[in-house]
Coordinates of C-alpha atoms and ligand atoms in Angstrom, one line a residue:
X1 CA -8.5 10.5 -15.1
X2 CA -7.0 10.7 -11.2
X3 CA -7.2 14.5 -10.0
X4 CA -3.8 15.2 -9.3
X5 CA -3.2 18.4 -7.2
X6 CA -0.3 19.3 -6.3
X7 CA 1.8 22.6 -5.7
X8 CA 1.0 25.1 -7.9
X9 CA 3.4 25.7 -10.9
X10 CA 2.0 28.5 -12.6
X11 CA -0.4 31.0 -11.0
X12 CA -2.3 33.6 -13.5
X13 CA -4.3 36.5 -11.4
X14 CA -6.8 39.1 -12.8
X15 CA -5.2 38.7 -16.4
X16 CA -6.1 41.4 -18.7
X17 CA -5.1 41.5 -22.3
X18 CA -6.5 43.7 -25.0
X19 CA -5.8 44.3 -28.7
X20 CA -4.8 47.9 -29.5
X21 CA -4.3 50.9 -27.4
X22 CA -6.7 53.9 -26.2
X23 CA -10.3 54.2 -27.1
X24 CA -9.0 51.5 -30.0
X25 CA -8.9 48.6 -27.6
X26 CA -10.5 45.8 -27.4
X27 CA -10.5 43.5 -24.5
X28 CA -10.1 39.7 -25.8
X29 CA -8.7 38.3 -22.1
X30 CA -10.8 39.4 -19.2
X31 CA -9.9 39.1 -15.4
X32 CA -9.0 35.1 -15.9
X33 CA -7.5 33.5 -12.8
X34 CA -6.6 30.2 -13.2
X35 CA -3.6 27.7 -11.4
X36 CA -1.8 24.8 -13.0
X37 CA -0.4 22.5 -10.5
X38 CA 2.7 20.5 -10.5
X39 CA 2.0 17.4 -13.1
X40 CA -1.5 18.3 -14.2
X41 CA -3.0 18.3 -17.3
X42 CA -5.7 21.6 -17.4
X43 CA -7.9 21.7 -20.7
X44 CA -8.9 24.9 -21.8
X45 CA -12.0 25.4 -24.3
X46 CA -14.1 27.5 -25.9
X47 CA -15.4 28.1 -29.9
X48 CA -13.3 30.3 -31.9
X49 CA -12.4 33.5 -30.8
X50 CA -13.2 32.8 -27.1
X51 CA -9.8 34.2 -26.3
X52 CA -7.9 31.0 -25.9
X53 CA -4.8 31.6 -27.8
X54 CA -4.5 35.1 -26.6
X55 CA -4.4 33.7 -23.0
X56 CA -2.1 31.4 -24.2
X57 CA 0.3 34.2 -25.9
X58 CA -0.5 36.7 -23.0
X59 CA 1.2 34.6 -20.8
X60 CA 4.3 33.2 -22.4
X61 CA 4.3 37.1 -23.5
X62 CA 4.6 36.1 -27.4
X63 CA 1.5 38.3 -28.2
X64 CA 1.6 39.2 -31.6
X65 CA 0.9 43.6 -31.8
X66 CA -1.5 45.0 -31.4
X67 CA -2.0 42.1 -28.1
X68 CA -0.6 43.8 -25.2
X69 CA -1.4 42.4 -21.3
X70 CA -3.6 45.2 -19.8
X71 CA -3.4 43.7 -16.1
X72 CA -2.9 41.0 -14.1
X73 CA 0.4 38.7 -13.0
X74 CA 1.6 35.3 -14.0
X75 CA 3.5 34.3 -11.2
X76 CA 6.0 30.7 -11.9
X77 CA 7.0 28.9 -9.1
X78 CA 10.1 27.0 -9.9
X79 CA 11.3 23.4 -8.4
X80 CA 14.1 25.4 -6.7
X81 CA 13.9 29.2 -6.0
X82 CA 11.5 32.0 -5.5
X83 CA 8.5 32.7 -7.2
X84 CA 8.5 34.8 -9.5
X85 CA 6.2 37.3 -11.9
X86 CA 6.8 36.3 -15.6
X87 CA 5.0 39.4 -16.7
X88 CA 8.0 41.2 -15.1
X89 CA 10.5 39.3 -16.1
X90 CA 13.7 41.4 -18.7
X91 CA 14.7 40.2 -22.0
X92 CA 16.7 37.8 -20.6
X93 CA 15.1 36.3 -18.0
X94 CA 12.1 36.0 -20.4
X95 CA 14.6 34.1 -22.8
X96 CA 15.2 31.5 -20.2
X97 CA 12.3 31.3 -19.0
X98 CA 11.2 30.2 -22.1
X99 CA 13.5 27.3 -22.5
X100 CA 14.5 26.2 -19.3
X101 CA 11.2 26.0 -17.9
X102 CA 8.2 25.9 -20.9
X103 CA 7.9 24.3 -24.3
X104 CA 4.9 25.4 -26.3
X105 CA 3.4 23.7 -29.2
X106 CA 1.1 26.0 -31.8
X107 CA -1.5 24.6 -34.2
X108 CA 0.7 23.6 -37.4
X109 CA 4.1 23.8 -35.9
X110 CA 4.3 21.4 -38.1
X111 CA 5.0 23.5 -40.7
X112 CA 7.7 25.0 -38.8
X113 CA 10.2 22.3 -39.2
X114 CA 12.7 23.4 -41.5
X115 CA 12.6 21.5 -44.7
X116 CA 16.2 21.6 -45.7
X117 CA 17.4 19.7 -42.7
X118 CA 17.0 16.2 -41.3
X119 CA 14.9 15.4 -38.1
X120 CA 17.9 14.6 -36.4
X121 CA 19.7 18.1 -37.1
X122 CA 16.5 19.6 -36.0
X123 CA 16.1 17.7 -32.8
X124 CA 19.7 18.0 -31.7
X125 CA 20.0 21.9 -32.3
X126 CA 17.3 22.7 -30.4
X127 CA 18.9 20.3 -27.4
X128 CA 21.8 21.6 -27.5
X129 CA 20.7 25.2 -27.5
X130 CA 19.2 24.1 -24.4
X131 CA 21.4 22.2 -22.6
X132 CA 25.0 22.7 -23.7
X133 CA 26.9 20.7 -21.5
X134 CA 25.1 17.7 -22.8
X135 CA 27.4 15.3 -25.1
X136 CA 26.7 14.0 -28.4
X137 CA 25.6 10.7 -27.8
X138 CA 23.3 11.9 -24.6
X139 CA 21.7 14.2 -27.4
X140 CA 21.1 11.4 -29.9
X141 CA 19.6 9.1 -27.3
X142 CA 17.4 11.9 -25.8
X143 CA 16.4 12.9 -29.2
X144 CA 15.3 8.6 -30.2
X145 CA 13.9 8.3 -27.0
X146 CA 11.4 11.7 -27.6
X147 CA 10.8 10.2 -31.0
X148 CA 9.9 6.3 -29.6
X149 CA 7.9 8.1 -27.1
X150 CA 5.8 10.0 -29.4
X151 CA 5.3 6.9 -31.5
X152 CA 8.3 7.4 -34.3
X153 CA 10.5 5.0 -34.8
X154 CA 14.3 5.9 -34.1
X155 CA 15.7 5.5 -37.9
X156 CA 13.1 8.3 -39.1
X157 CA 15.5 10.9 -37.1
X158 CA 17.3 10.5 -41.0
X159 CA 14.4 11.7 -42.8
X160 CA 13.6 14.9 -44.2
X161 CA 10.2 16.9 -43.1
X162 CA 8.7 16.3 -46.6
X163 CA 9.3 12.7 -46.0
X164 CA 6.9 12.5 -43.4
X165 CA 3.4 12.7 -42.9
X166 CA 1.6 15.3 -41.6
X167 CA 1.0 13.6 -38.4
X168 CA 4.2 12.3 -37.9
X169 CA 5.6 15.8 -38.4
X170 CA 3.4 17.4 -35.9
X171 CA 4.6 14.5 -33.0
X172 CA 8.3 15.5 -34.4
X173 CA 7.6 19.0 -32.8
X174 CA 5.6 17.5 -29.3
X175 CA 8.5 15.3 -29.0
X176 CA 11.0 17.9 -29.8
X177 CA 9.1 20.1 -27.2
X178 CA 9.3 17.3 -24.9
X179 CA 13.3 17.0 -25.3
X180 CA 14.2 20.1 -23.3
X181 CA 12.4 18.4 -20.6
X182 CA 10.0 21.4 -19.7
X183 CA 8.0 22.0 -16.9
X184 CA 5.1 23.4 -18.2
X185 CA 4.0 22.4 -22.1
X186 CA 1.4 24.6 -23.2
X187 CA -0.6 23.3 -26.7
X188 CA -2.4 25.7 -28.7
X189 CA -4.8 23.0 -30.9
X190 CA -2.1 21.1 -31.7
X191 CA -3.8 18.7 -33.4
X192 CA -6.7 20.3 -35.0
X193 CA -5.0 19.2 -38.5
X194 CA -4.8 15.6 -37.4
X195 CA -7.5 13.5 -37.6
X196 CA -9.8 12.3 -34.6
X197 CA -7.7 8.9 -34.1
X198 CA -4.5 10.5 -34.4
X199 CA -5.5 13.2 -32.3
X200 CA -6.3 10.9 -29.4
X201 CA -3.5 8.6 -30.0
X202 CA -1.2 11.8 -29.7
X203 CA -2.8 12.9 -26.4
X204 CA -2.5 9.7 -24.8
X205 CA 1.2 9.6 -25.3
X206 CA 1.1 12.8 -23.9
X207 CA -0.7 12.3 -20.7
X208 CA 1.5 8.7 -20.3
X209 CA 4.8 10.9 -20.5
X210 CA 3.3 13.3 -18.5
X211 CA 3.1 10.5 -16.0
X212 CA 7.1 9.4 -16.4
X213 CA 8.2 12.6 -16.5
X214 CA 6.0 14.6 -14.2
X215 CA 5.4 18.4 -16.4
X216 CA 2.0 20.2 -16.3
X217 CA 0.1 20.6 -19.6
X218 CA -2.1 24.0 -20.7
X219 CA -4.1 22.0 -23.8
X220 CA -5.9 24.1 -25.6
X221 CA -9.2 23.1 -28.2
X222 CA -12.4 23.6 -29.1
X223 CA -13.1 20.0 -29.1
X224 CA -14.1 19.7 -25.3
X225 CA -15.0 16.0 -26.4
X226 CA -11.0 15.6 -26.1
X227 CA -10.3 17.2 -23.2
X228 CA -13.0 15.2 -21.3
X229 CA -11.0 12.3 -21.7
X230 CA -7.4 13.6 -21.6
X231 CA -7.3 16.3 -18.6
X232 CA -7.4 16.6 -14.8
X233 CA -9.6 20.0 -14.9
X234 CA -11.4 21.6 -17.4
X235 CA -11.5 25.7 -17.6
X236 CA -14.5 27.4 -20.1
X237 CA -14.0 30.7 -22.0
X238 CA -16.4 32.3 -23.4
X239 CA -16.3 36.1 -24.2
X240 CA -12.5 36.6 -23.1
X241 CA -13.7 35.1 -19.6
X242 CA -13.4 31.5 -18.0
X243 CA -17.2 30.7 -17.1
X244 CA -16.7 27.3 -15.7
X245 CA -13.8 25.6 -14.1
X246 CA -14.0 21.8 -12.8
X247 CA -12.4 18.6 -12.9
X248 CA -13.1 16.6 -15.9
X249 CA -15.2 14.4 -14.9
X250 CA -17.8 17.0 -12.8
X251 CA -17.6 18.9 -16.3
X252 CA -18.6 15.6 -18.3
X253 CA -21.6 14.6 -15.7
X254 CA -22.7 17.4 -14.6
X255 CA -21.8 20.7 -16.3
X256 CA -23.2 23.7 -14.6
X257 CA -23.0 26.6 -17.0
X258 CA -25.3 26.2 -20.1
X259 CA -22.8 27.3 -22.3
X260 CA -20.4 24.1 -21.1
X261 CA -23.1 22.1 -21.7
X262 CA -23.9 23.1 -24.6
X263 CA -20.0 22.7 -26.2
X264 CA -20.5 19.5 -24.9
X265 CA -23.6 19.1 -26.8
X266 CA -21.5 20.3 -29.9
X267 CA -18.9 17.0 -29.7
X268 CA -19.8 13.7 -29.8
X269 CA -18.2 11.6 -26.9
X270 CA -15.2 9.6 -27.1
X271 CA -16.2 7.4 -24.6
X272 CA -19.0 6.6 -22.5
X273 CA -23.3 7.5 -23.3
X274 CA -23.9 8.6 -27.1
X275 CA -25.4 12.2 -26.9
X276 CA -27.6 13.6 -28.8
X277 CA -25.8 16.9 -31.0
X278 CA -27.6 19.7 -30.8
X279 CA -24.5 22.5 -30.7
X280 CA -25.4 25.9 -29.5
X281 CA -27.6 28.3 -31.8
X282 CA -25.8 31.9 -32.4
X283 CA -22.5 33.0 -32.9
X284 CA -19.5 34.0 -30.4
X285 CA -20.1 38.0 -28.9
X286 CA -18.1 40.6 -31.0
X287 CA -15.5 41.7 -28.4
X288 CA -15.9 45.9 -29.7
X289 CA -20.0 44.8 -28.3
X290 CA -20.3 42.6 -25.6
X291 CA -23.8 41.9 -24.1
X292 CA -24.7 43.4 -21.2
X293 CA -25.0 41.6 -18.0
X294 CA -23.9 37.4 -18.9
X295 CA -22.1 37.9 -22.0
X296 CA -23.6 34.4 -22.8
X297 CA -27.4 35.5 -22.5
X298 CA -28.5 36.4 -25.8
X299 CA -27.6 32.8 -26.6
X300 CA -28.7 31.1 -23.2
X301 CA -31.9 28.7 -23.4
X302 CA -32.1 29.6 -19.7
X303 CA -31.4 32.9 -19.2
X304 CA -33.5 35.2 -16.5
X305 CA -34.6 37.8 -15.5
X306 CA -31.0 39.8 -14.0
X307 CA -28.9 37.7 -17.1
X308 CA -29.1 40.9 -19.2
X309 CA -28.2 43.4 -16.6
X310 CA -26.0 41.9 -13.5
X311 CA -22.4 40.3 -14.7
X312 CA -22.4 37.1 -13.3
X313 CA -19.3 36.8 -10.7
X314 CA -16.7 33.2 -10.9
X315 CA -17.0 31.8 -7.6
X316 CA -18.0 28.4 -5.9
X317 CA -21.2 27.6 -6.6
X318 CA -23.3 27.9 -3.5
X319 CA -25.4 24.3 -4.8
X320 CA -21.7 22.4 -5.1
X321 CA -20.4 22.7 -1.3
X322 CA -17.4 21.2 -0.9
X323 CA -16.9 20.8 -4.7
X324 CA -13.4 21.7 -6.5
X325 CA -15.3 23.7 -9.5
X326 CA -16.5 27.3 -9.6
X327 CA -18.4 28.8 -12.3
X328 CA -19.9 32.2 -13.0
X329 CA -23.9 32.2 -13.8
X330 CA -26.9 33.6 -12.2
X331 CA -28.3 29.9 -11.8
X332 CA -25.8 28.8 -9.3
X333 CA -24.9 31.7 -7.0
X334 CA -21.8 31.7 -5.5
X335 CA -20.2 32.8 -2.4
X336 CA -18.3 36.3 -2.4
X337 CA -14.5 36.0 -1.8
Ligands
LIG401 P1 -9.4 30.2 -32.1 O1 -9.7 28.8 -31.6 O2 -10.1 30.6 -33.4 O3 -7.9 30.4 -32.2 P2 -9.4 31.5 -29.6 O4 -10.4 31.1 -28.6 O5 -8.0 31.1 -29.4 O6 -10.0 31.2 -31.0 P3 -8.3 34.1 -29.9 O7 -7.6 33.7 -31.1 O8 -7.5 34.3 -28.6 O9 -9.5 33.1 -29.6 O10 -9.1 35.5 -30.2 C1 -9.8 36.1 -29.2 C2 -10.4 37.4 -29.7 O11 -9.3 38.3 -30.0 C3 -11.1 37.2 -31.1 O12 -12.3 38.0 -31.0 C4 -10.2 37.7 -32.1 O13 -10.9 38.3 -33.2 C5 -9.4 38.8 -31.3 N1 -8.1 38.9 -31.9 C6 -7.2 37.9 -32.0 N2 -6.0 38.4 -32.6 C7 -6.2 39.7 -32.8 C8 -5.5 40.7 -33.4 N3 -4.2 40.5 -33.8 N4 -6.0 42.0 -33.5 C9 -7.3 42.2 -33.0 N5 -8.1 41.3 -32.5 C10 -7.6 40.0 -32.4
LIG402 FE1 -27.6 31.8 -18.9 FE2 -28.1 33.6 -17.1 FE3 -26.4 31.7 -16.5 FE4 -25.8 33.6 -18.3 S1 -26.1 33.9 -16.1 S2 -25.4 31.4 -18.5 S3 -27.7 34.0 -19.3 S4 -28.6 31.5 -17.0

């Protein structure tokens, strides 16, 4: 996969988000910077409960209550126009925001097709809610061309939801997503349902229309396996935080914190070597009792002697000069600022 890096589109800083308020809170984001660039694809992984969906949520500001964003900005940089903070954004800007310039795609958004209506209702309400000037017949060729492009052939725009499978429903919603010609498409394991095959066939339609078309993509999964093969750069959460960030490849080879290479241990490769599986022993901290120090080092086969006391600081590892990657452990220090 070519790095492509471009302007950035959308900047997050020092995000924050917690569940509940007061002494109640618990903090499930924690200080995550991380930049998507104009026509990249940025994988984001991490087990359950890593805080991957609430970054997600945190910054399209759909976070369910008790979520709210503690700190931080999310700053957009449109094709024409300012910058601009979408943490800050009113009702209404927010509102168009959301469809003018993202398109998100949750795990089994499948399900939220509504199954009294034909695909081609579907697909040409949402178009025109987006783009009103737009004629009839420009909305029934957008809405085949979304469906050839995700692998559906045009004449199914006549079926009903239940008359589709599973998979086939789930590309309905990526190609409807993809019909209001977005910017950015964020995917929350949209095809965790799916199985592998489909999964990667779905994802390299993706990253091919990402080519033609030119948006950025925020894919989230556990399944780093995927991502490997799929995305430009790779960013790992663990504990609410992003431990590692790289471009795919330097994450495949060479990852640098233990707890990427041990996720990668936990997938067996798409492509390339066989590894051997050996996962990573433990469970995921409990947010209301992080560790001390690494949040990662009561799991860590290398941990040392300051793991338990010093947080490790994201930064460019000092071993990497030169390197696009940073990462945040006490094997590779890093340089300050
Ligand atoms: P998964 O892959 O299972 O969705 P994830 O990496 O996306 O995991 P999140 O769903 O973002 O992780 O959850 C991060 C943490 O926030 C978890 O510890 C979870 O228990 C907690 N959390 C999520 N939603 C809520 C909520 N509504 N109230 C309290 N805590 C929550
Ligand atoms: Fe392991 Fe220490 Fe690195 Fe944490 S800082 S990942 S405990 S070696």
């Amino acid at each position: 996969m070519t790095q492509v890096l471009t302007k950035p589109l959308l900047e997050i800083k020092h995000l924050d988000v917690d569940y509940g308020l007061g002494d109640a809170a618990v903090r499930a984001v924690r200080d995550v910077n991380l930049t998507i660039h104009r026509g990249e694809v940025v994988g984001l992984a991490g087990e359950s409960g890593s805080g991957k969906s609430t970054l997600a949520y945190g910054v399209t500001r759909l976070l369910p209550p008790p979520g709210v964003v503690a700190g931080g900005s999310v700053t957009y940089h449109p094709a024409d126009g300012e910058p601009y903070d979408v943490l800050s954004l009113n009702h209404a800007e927010l509102r168009k925001f959301r469809w003018a310039e993202t398109s998100i795609v949750f795990q089994g958004a499948m399900n939220s097709l509504n199954p009294v209506h034909k695909i081609d209702i579907q697909m040409m309400d949402a178009i025109k809610a987006h783009e009103p000037g737009l004629s009839k017949a420009a909305r029934v060729a957008r809405a085949k061309e979304m469906l050839r492009l995700v692998g559906i052939a045009e004449d199914r725009l006549e079926a009903y939801p239940h008359q589709l499978s599973g998979g086939m429903r789930q590309r309905v919603m990526i190609g409807m997503a993809l019909a209001l010609q977005p910017q950015l498409v964020i995917m929350d394991e949209p095809t965790t349902a799916l199985d592998v095959v489909m999964q990667r066939q779905i994802l390299g339609q993706l990253v091919e229309l990402r080519e033609r078309l030119g948006f950025s993509v925020l894919f989230i999964t556990h399944d780093l396996s995927l991502l490997v093969e799929f995305s430009d750069r790779i960013a790992i959460m663990y504990g609410g935080r992003i431990v590692e960030e790289a471009p795919s490849a330097d994450i495949y080879r060479d990852p640098l914190h233990p707890y990427s290479a041990g996720l990668l241990r936990s997938f067996p490769a798409l492509r390339g070597e066989r590894r051997e599986l050996t996962g990573i022993p433990g469970s995921p901290p409990d947010l209301r009792g992080m560790p001390t120090g690494c949040s990662f080092h009561p799991r860590c086969p290398k941990r040392f002697e300051p793991c338990d006391t010093i947080l490790p600081i994201l930064g460019k590892p000092d071993d990497h000069v030169g390197r696009a990657r940073t990462v945040a452990c006490h094997l590779h220090p890093v340089t300050a600022g």
